[in-house]
Short mmCIF file of C-alpha atoms in Angstrom, two decimals:
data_model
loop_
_atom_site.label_atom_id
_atom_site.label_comp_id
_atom_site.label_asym_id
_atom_site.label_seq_id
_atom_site.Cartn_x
_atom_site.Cartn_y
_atom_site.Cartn_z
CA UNK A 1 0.00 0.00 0.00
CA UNK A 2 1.17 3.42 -0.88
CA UNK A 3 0.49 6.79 1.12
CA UNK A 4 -1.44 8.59 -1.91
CA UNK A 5 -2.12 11.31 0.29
CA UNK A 6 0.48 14.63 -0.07
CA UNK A 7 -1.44 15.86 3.06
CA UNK A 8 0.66 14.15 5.93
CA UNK A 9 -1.61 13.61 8.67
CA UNK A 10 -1.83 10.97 11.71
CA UNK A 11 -5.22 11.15 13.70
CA UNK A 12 -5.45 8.93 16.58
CA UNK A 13 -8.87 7.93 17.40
CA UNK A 14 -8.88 7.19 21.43
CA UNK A 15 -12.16 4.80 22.21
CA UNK A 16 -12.98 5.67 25.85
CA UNK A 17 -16.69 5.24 25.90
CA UNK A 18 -17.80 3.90 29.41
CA UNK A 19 -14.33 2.71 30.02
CA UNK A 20 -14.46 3.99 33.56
CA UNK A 21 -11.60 5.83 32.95
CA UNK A 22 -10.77 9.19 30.19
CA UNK A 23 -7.89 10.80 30.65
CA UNK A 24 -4.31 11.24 29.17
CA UNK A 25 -3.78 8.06 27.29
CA UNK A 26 -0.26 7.18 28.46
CA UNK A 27 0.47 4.88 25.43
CA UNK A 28 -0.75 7.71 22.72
CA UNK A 29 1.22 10.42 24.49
CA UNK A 30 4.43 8.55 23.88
CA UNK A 31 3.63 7.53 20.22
CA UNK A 32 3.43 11.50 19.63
CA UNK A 33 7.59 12.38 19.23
CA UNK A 34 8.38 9.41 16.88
CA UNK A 35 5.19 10.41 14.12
CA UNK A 36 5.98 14.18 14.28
CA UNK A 37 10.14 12.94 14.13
CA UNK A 38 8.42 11.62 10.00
CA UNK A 39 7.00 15.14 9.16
CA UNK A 40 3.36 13.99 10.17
CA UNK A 41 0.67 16.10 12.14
CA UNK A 42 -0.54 14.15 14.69
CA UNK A 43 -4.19 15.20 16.20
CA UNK A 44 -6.32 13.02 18.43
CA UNK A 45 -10.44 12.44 18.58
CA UNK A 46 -11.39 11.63 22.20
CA UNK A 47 -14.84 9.35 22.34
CA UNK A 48 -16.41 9.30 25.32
CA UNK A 49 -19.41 8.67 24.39
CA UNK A 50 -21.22 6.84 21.71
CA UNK A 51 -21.87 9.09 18.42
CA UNK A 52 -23.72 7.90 15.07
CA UNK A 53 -21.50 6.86 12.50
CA UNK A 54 -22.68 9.21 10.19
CA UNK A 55 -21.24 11.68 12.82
CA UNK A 56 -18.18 9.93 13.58
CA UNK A 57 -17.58 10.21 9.72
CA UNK A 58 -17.96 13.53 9.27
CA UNK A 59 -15.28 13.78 11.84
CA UNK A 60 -12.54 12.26 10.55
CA UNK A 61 -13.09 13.91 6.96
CA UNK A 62 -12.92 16.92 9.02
CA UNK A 63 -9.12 15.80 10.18
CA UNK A 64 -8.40 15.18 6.64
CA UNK A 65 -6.16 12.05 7.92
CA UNK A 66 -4.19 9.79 5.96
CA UNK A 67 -3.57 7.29 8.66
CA UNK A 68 -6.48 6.60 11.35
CA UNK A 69 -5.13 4.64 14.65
CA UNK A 70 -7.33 3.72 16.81
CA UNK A 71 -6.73 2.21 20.78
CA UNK A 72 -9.19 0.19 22.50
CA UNK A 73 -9.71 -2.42 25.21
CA UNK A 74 -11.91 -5.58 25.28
CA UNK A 75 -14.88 -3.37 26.77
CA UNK A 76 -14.81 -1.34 23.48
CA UNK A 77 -14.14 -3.47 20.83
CA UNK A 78 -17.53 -2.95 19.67
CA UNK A 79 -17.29 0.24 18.53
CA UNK A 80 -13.86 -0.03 17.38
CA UNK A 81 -15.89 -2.75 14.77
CA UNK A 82 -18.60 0.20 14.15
CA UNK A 83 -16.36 3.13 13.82
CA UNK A 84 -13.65 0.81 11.24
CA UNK A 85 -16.77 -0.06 9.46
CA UNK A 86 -17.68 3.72 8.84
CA UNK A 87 -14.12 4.63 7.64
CA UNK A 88 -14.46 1.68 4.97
CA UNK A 89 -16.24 4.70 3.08
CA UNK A 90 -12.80 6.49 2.67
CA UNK A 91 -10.66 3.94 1.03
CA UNK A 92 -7.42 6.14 0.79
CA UNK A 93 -7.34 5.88 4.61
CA UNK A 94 -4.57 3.78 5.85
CA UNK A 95 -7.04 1.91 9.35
CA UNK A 96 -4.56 0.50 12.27
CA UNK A 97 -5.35 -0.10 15.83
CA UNK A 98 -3.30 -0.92 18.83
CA UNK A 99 -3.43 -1.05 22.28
CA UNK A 100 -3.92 -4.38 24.69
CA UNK A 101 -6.87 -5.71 23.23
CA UNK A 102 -5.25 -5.55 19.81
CA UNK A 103 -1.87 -6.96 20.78
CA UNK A 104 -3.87 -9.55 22.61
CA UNK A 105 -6.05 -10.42 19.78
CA UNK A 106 -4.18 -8.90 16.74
CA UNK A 107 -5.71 -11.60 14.19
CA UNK A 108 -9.35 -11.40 15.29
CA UNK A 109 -9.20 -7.49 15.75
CA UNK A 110 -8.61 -7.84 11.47
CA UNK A 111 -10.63 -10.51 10.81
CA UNK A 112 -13.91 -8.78 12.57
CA UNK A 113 -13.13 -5.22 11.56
CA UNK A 114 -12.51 -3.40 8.78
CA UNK A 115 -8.72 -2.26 9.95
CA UNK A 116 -6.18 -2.68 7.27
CA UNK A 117 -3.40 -3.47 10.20
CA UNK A 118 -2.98 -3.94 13.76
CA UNK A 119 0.56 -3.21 15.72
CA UNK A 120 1.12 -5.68 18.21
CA UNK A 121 3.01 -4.31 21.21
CA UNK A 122 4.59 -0.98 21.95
CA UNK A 123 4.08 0.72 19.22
CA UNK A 124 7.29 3.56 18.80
CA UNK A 125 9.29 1.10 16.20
CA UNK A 126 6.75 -0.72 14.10
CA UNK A 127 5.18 3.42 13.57
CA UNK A 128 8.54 4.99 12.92
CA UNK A 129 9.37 2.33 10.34
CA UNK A 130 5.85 2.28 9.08
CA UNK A 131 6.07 6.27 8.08
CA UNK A 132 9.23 6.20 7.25
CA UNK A 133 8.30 3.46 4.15
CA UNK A 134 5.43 5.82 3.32
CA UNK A 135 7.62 8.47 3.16
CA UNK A 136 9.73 6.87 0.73
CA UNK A 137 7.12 4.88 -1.11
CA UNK A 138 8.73 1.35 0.00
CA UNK A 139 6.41 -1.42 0.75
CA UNK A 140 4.52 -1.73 3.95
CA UNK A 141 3.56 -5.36 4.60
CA UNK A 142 7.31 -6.84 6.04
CA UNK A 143 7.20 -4.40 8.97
CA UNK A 144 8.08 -5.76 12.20
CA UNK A 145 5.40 -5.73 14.98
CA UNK A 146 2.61 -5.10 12.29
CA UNK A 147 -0.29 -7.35 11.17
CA UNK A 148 -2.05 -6.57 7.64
CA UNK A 149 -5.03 -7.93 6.58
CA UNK A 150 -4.21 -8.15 2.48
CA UNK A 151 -7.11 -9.56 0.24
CA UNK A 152 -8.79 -10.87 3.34
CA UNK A 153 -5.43 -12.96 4.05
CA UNK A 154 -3.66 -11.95 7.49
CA UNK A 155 0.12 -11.66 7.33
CA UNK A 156 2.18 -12.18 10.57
CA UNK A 157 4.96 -10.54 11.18
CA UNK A 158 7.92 -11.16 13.83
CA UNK A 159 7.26 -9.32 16.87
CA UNK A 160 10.52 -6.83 17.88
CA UNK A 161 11.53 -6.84 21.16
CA UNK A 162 10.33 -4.00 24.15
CA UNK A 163 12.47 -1.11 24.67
CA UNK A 164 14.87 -1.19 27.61
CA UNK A 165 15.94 1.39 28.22
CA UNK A 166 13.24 4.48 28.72
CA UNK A 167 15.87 6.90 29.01
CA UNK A 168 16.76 6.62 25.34
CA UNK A 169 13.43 7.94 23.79
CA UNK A 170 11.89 10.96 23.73
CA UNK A 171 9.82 11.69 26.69
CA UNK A 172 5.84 11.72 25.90
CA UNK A 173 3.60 14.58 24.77
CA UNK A 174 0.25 15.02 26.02
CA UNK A 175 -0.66 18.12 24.75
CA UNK A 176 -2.60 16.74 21.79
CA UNK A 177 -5.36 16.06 24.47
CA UNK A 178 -7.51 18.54 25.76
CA UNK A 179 -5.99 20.47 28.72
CA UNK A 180 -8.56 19.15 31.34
CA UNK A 181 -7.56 15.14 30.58
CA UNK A 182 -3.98 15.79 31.45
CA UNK A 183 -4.47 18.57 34.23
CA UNK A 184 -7.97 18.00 35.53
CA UNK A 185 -9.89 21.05 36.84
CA UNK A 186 -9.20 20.50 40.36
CA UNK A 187 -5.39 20.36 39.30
CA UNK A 188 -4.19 17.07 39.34
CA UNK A 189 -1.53 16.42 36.85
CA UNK A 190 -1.34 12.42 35.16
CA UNK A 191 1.83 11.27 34.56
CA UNK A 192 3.46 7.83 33.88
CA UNK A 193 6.84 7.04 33.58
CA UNK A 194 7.48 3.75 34.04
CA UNK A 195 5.82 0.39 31.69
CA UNK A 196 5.14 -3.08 32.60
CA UNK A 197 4.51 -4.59 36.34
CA UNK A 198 6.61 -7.24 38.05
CA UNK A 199 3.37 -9.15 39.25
CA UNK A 200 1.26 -11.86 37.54
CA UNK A 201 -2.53 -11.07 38.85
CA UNK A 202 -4.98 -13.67 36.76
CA UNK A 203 -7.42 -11.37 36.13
CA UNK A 204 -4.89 -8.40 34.40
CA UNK A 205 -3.39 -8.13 30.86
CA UNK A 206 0.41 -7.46 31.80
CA UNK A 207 1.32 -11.16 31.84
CA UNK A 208 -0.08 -11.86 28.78
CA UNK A 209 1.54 -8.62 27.40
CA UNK A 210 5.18 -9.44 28.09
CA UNK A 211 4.39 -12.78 26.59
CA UNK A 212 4.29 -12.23 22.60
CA UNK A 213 7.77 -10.70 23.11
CA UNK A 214 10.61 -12.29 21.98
CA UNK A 215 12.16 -12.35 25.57
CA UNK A 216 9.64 -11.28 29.42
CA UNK A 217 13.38 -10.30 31.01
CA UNK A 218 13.78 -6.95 32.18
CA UNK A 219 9.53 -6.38 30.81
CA UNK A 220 9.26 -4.03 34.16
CA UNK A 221 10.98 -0.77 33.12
CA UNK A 222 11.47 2.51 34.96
CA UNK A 223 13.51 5.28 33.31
CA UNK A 224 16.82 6.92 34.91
CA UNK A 225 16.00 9.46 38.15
CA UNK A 226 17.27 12.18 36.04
CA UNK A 227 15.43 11.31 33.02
CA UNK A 228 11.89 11.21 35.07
CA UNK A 229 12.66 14.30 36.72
CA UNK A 230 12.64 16.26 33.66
CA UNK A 231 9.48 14.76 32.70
CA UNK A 232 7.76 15.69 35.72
CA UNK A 233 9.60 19.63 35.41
CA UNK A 234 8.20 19.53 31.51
CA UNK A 235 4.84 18.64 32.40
CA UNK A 236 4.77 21.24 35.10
CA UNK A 237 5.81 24.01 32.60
CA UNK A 238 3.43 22.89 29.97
CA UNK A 239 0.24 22.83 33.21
CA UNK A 240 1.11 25.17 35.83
CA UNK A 241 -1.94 25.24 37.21
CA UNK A 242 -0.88 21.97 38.14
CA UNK A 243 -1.06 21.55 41.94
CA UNK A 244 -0.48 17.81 42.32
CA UNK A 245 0.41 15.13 41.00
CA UNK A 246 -1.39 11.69 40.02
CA UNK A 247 1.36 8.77 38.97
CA UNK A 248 -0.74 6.63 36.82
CA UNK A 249 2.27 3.50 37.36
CA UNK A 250 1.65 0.11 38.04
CA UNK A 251 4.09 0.44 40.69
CA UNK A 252 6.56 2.98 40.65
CA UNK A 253 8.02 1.70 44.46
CA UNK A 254 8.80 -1.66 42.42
CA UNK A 255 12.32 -0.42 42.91
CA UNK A 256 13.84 0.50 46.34
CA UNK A 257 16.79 1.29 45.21
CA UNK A 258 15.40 3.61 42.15
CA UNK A 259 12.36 5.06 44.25
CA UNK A 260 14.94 6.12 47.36
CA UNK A 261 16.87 8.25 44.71
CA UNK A 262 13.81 9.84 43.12
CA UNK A 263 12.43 10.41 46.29
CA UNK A 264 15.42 12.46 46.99
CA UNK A 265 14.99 14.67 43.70
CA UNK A 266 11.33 14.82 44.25
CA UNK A 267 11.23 16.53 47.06
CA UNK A 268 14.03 18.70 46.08
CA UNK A 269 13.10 19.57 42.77
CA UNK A 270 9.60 19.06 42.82
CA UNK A 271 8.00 19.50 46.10
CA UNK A 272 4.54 19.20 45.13
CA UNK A 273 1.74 16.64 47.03
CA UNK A 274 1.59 13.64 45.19
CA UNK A 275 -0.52 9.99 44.63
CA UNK A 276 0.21 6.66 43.35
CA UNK A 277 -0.45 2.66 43.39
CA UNK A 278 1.36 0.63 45.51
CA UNK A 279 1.50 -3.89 46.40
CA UNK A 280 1.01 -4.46 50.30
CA UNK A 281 3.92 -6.45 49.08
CA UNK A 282 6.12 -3.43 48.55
CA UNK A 283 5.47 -1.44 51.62
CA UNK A 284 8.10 -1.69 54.32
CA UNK A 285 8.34 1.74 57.13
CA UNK A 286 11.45 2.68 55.26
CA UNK A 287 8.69 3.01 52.05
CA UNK A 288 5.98 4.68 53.94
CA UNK A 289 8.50 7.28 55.47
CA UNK A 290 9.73 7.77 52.03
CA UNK A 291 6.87 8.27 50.35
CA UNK A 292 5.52 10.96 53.51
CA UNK A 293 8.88 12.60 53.46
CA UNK A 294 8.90 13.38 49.81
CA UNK A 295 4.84 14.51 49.59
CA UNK A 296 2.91 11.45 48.81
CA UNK A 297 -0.51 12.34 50.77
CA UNK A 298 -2.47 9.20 49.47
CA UNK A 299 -1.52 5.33 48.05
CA UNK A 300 -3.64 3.73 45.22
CA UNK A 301 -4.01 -0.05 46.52
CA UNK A 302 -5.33 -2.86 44.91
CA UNK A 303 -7.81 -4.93 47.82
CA UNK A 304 -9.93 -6.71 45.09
CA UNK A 305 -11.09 -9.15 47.08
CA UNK A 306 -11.33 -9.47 50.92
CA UNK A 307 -10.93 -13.16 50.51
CA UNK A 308 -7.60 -14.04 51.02
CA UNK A 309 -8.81 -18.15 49.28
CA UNK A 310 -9.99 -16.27 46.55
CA UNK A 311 -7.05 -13.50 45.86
CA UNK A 312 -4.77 -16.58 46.15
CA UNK A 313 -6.75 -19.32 44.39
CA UNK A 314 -7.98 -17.48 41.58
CA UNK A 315 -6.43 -13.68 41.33
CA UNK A 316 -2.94 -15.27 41.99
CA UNK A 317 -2.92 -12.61 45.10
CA UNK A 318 -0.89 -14.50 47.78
CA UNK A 319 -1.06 -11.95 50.39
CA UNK A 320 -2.62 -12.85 53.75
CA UNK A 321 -5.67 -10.35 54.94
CA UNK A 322 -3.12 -9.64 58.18
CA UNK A 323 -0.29 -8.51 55.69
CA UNK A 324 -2.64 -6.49 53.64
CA UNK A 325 -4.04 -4.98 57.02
CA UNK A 326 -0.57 -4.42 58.51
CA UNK A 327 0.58 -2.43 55.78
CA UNK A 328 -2.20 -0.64 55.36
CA UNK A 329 -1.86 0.94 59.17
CA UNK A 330 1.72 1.50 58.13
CA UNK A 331 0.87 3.60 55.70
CA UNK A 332 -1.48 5.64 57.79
CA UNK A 333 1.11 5.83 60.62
CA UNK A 334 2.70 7.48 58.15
CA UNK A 335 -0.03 9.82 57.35
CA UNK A 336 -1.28 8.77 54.03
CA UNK A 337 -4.26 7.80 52.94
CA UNK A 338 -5.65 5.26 51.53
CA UNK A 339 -7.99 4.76 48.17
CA UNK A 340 -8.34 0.60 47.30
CA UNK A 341 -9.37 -0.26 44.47
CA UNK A 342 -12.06 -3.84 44.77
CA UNK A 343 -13.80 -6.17 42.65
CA UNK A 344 -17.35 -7.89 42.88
CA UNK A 345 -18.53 -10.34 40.59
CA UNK A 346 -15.70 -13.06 40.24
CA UNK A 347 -16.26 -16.36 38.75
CA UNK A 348 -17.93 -18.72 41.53
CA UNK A 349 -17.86 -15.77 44.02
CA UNK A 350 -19.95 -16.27 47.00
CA UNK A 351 -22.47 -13.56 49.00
CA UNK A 352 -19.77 -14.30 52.27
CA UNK A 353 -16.75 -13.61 50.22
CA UNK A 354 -18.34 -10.31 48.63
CA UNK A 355 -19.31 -9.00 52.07
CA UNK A 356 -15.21 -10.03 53.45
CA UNK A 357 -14.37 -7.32 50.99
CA UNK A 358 -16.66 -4.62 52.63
CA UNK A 359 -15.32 -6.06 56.20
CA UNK A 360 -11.64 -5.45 55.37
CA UNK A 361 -12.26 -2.07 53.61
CA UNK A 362 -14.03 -1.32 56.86
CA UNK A 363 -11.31 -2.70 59.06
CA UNK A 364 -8.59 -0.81 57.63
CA UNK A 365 -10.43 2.28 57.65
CA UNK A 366 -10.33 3.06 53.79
CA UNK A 367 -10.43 6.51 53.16
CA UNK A 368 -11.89 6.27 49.85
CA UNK A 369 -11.91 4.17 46.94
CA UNK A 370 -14.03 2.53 43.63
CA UNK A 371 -15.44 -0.91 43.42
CA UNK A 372 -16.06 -2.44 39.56
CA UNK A 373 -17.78 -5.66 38.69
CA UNK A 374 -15.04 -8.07 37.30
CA UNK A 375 -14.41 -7.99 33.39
CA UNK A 376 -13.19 -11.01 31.35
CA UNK A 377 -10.20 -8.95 29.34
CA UNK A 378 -9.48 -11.35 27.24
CA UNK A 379 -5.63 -13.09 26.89
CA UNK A 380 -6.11 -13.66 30.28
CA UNK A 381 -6.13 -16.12 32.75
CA UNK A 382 -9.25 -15.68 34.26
CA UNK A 383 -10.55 -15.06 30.84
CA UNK A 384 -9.10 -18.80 29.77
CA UNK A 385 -10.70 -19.87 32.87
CA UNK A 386 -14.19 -18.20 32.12
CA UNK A 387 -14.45 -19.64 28.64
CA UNK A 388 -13.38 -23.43 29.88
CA UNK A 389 -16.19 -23.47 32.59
CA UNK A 390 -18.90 -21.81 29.94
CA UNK A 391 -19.72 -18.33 32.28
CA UNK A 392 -18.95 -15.72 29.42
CA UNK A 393 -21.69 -13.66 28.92
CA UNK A 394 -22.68 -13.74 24.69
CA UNK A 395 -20.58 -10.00 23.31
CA UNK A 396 -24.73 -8.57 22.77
CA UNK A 397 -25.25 -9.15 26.45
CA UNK A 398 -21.82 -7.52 28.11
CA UNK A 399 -21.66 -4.21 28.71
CA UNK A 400 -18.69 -2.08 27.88
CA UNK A 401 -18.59 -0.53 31.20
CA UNK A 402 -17.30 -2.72 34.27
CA UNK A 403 -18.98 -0.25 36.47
CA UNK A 404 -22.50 -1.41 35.71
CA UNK A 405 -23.53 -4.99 36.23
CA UNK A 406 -21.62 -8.28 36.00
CA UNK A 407 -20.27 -9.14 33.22
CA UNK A 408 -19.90 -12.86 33.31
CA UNK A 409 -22.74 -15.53 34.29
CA UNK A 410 -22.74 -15.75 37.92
CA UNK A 411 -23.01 -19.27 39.69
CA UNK A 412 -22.93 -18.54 43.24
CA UNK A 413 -25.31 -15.41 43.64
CA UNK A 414 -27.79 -13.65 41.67
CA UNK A 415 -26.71 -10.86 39.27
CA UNK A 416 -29.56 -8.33 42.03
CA UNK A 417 -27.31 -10.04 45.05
CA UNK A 418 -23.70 -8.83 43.52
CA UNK A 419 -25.31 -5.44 42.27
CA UNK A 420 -26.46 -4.45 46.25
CA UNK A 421 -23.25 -5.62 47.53
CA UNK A 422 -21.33 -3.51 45.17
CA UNK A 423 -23.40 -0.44 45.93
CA UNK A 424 -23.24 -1.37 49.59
CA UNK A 425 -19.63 -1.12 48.97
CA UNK A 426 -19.44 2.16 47.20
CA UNK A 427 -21.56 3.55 49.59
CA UNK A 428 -19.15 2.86 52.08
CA UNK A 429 -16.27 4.02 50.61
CA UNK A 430 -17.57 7.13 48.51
CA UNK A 431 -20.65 8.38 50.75
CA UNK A 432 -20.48 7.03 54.06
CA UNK A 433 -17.65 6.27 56.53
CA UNK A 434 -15.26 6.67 54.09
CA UNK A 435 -15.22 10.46 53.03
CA UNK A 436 -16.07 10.79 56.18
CA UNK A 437 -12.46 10.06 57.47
CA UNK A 438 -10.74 12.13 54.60
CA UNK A 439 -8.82 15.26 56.37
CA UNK A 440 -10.75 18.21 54.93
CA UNK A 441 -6.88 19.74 53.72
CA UNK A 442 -6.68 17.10 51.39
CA UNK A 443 -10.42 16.94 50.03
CA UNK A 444 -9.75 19.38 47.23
CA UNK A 445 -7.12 17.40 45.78
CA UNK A 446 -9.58 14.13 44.71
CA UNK A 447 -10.76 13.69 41.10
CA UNK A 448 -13.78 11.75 40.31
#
């Protein structure tokens, strides 16, 4: 295929409808220096919401593109097979998508949509060398890390390997979004520096990501303490209405060693009130001290399930409920609070081991926090595990949105059971006892 088009422009179209979360795509942000590096404009079209096609097509003739990418995850891959479709009208239109569900599923992403190729993995290499051969009229179709669907055939090609080394590449740029998704009103700043996560949870996608490359070693990657500094100075310049910070990381304490340094810098440097996820694993008093001392005033941590049979047998979380409590009043010794993050609605959950997750949030004294109904992400283990024992809900019936109802076929409780208990849940830690323990200094700072 040959770029036709003497209008050089890269549109990225970012399917967030119901996704439970819009903001700064991480992943698009960092794409951004290696297209403009070719001599392309690069714009972006945020969906939030569901629009007609007719709509969506007037859109993207609006853009004028000559290469549409689109990222999704399983909960949208609906409308990534609407909004492909609609695009079909404008043939000269190179179609790509990437992102995990695409990775994950790169050969029925094609064979369901109307995509022309799919990039599987990080995406910097596979779209510098694909606009570089459209630049210079080569061929397309050997590109490593891209799949094309040709004549309704699907051609494979090698998978390159991860980068390792962060510090090498340009750092992201999020201002292609719109001001508010990278800075929110209530000025919290996103930022992500790190990729990958050195944990192997059942139910998330980051195993089966460092999988399809040629080698998993070294998959968790944080860049140099100098390198990450600037990035946090540049985003500050580029928002300064900025007044804290939200790291977006898997988990950016994964390294003692690195964090103690940056730590150091941060509060130097920096010296702005900050958030981020953490593993009861990782938490030591030497962490929680650092984290106070350099201006963390809250921790992100993943609960999912106050069953510790369940975390372990099934979520591959092998943490007892003492650890996970012990940690938690470390961390609050420490003054900072706490948001977890839970799950109802797991395959063969029970009514008693929905209501240990309310107990626990209760007996640590959550501060605040979000609880979803369990999604099926597909390439998964729990996914594998859902389709083997015949629970998947039929694509018509599951929603896009975890936030709504469950999302598999329940065995153990009734679909009205696991929606009250989820409520009951969010009631505690949004409305009730929850906010209430919030110190007021610090209530200004939380985004929705």
């Amino acid at each position: 295929m040959k770029n036709s088009i003497l209008d050089k422009n890269f549109l990225f179209v970012y399917i967030a409808i119901e996704g439970g979360y819009v903001g700064c795509h991480h992943g698009i942000a960092s794409l951004i220096p290696a297209i403009r590096a070719k001599s392309y404009n690069v714009s972006i079209l945020t969906l939030d919401a569901e629009i007609s096609s007719e709509k969506f097509l007037q859109k993207i003739e609006a853009f004028n593109p000559s290469i549409v990418g689109f990222s999704c995850t399983s909960p949208q891959y609906k409308f990534l097979k609407k909004y492909s479709r609609a695009i079909k009208k404008l043939p000269h239109i190179i179609q790509i998508a990437g992102g995990v569900l695409p990775t994950l599923e790169p050969v029925d992403v094609l064979k369901t949509t109307f995509l022309n190729g799919v990039v599987v993995g990080e995406g910097e290499k596979p779209i510098e060398n694909l606009l570089d051969h459209m630049n210079k009229d080569k061929d397309i179709y050997n590109i490593e890390g891209i799949y094309w669907k040709i004549n309704g055939k699907i051609k494979q090609n090698p998978i390159p390997q991860f980068i390792n080394d962060l510090s090498k590449i340009d750092s992201p740029d999020p201002t292609v979004f719109d001001n508010s998704l990278v800075c929110t009103p209530r000025g919290e700043l996103k930022i992500m520096l790190s990729r990958g996560c050195p944990y192997d949870c059942h139910y998330c996608s980051n195993n089966a990501l460092r999988k399809i490359y040629p080698s998993t070693r070294g998959y968790l990657r944080i860049p140099s303490v100098e390198y990450s500094i600037n990035v946090v100075k540049e985003r500050i310049k580029q928002y300064p209405q900025a007044i804290n910070l939200v790291f977006e990381d898997d988990l950016l304490i994964a390294d003692k060693t690195w964090f103690r340094a940056f730590a150091e810098e941060y509060q130097k440097q920096i010296n702005l009130p900050y958030r981020l996820m953490v593993r009861p694993e990782a938490v030591s008093s030497e962490m929680a001290k650092l984290l106070n001392s350099s201006g963390c005033y809250l921790t992100q941590i993943g609960l999912e399930s106050g069953s510790e049979s369940l975390r372990r047998n099934l979520l591959n979380r092998k943490y007892s409920n003492k650890l996970f409590i012990d940690k938690c009043k470390t961390l609050k010794d420490n003054n900072i609070l706490i948001n977890t993050f839970n799950i109802v609605g797991w395959p063969f959950e029970t009514k008693v081991e929905m209501q240990k997750t309310l107990e626990l949030n209760r007996t640590i004294k959550a501060d605040t926090g979000v609880c979803t109904f369990f999604y099926p992400f597909k390439g998964t283990e729990l996914y594998n595990v859902c389709r083997k024992k015949n629970i998947l809900k039929s694509e018509e019936e599951m929603e896009c949105s975890y936030h709504v109802k469950p999302n598999i076929k329940l065995t153990h409780v009734t679909e009205e059971e696991c929606v009250a208990m989820q409520r009951e849940i969010m009631c505690f830690l949004t409305g009730g006892a929850g906010l209430m323990n919030l110190n007021l200094s610090y209530s200004h700072l939380f985004d929705e």
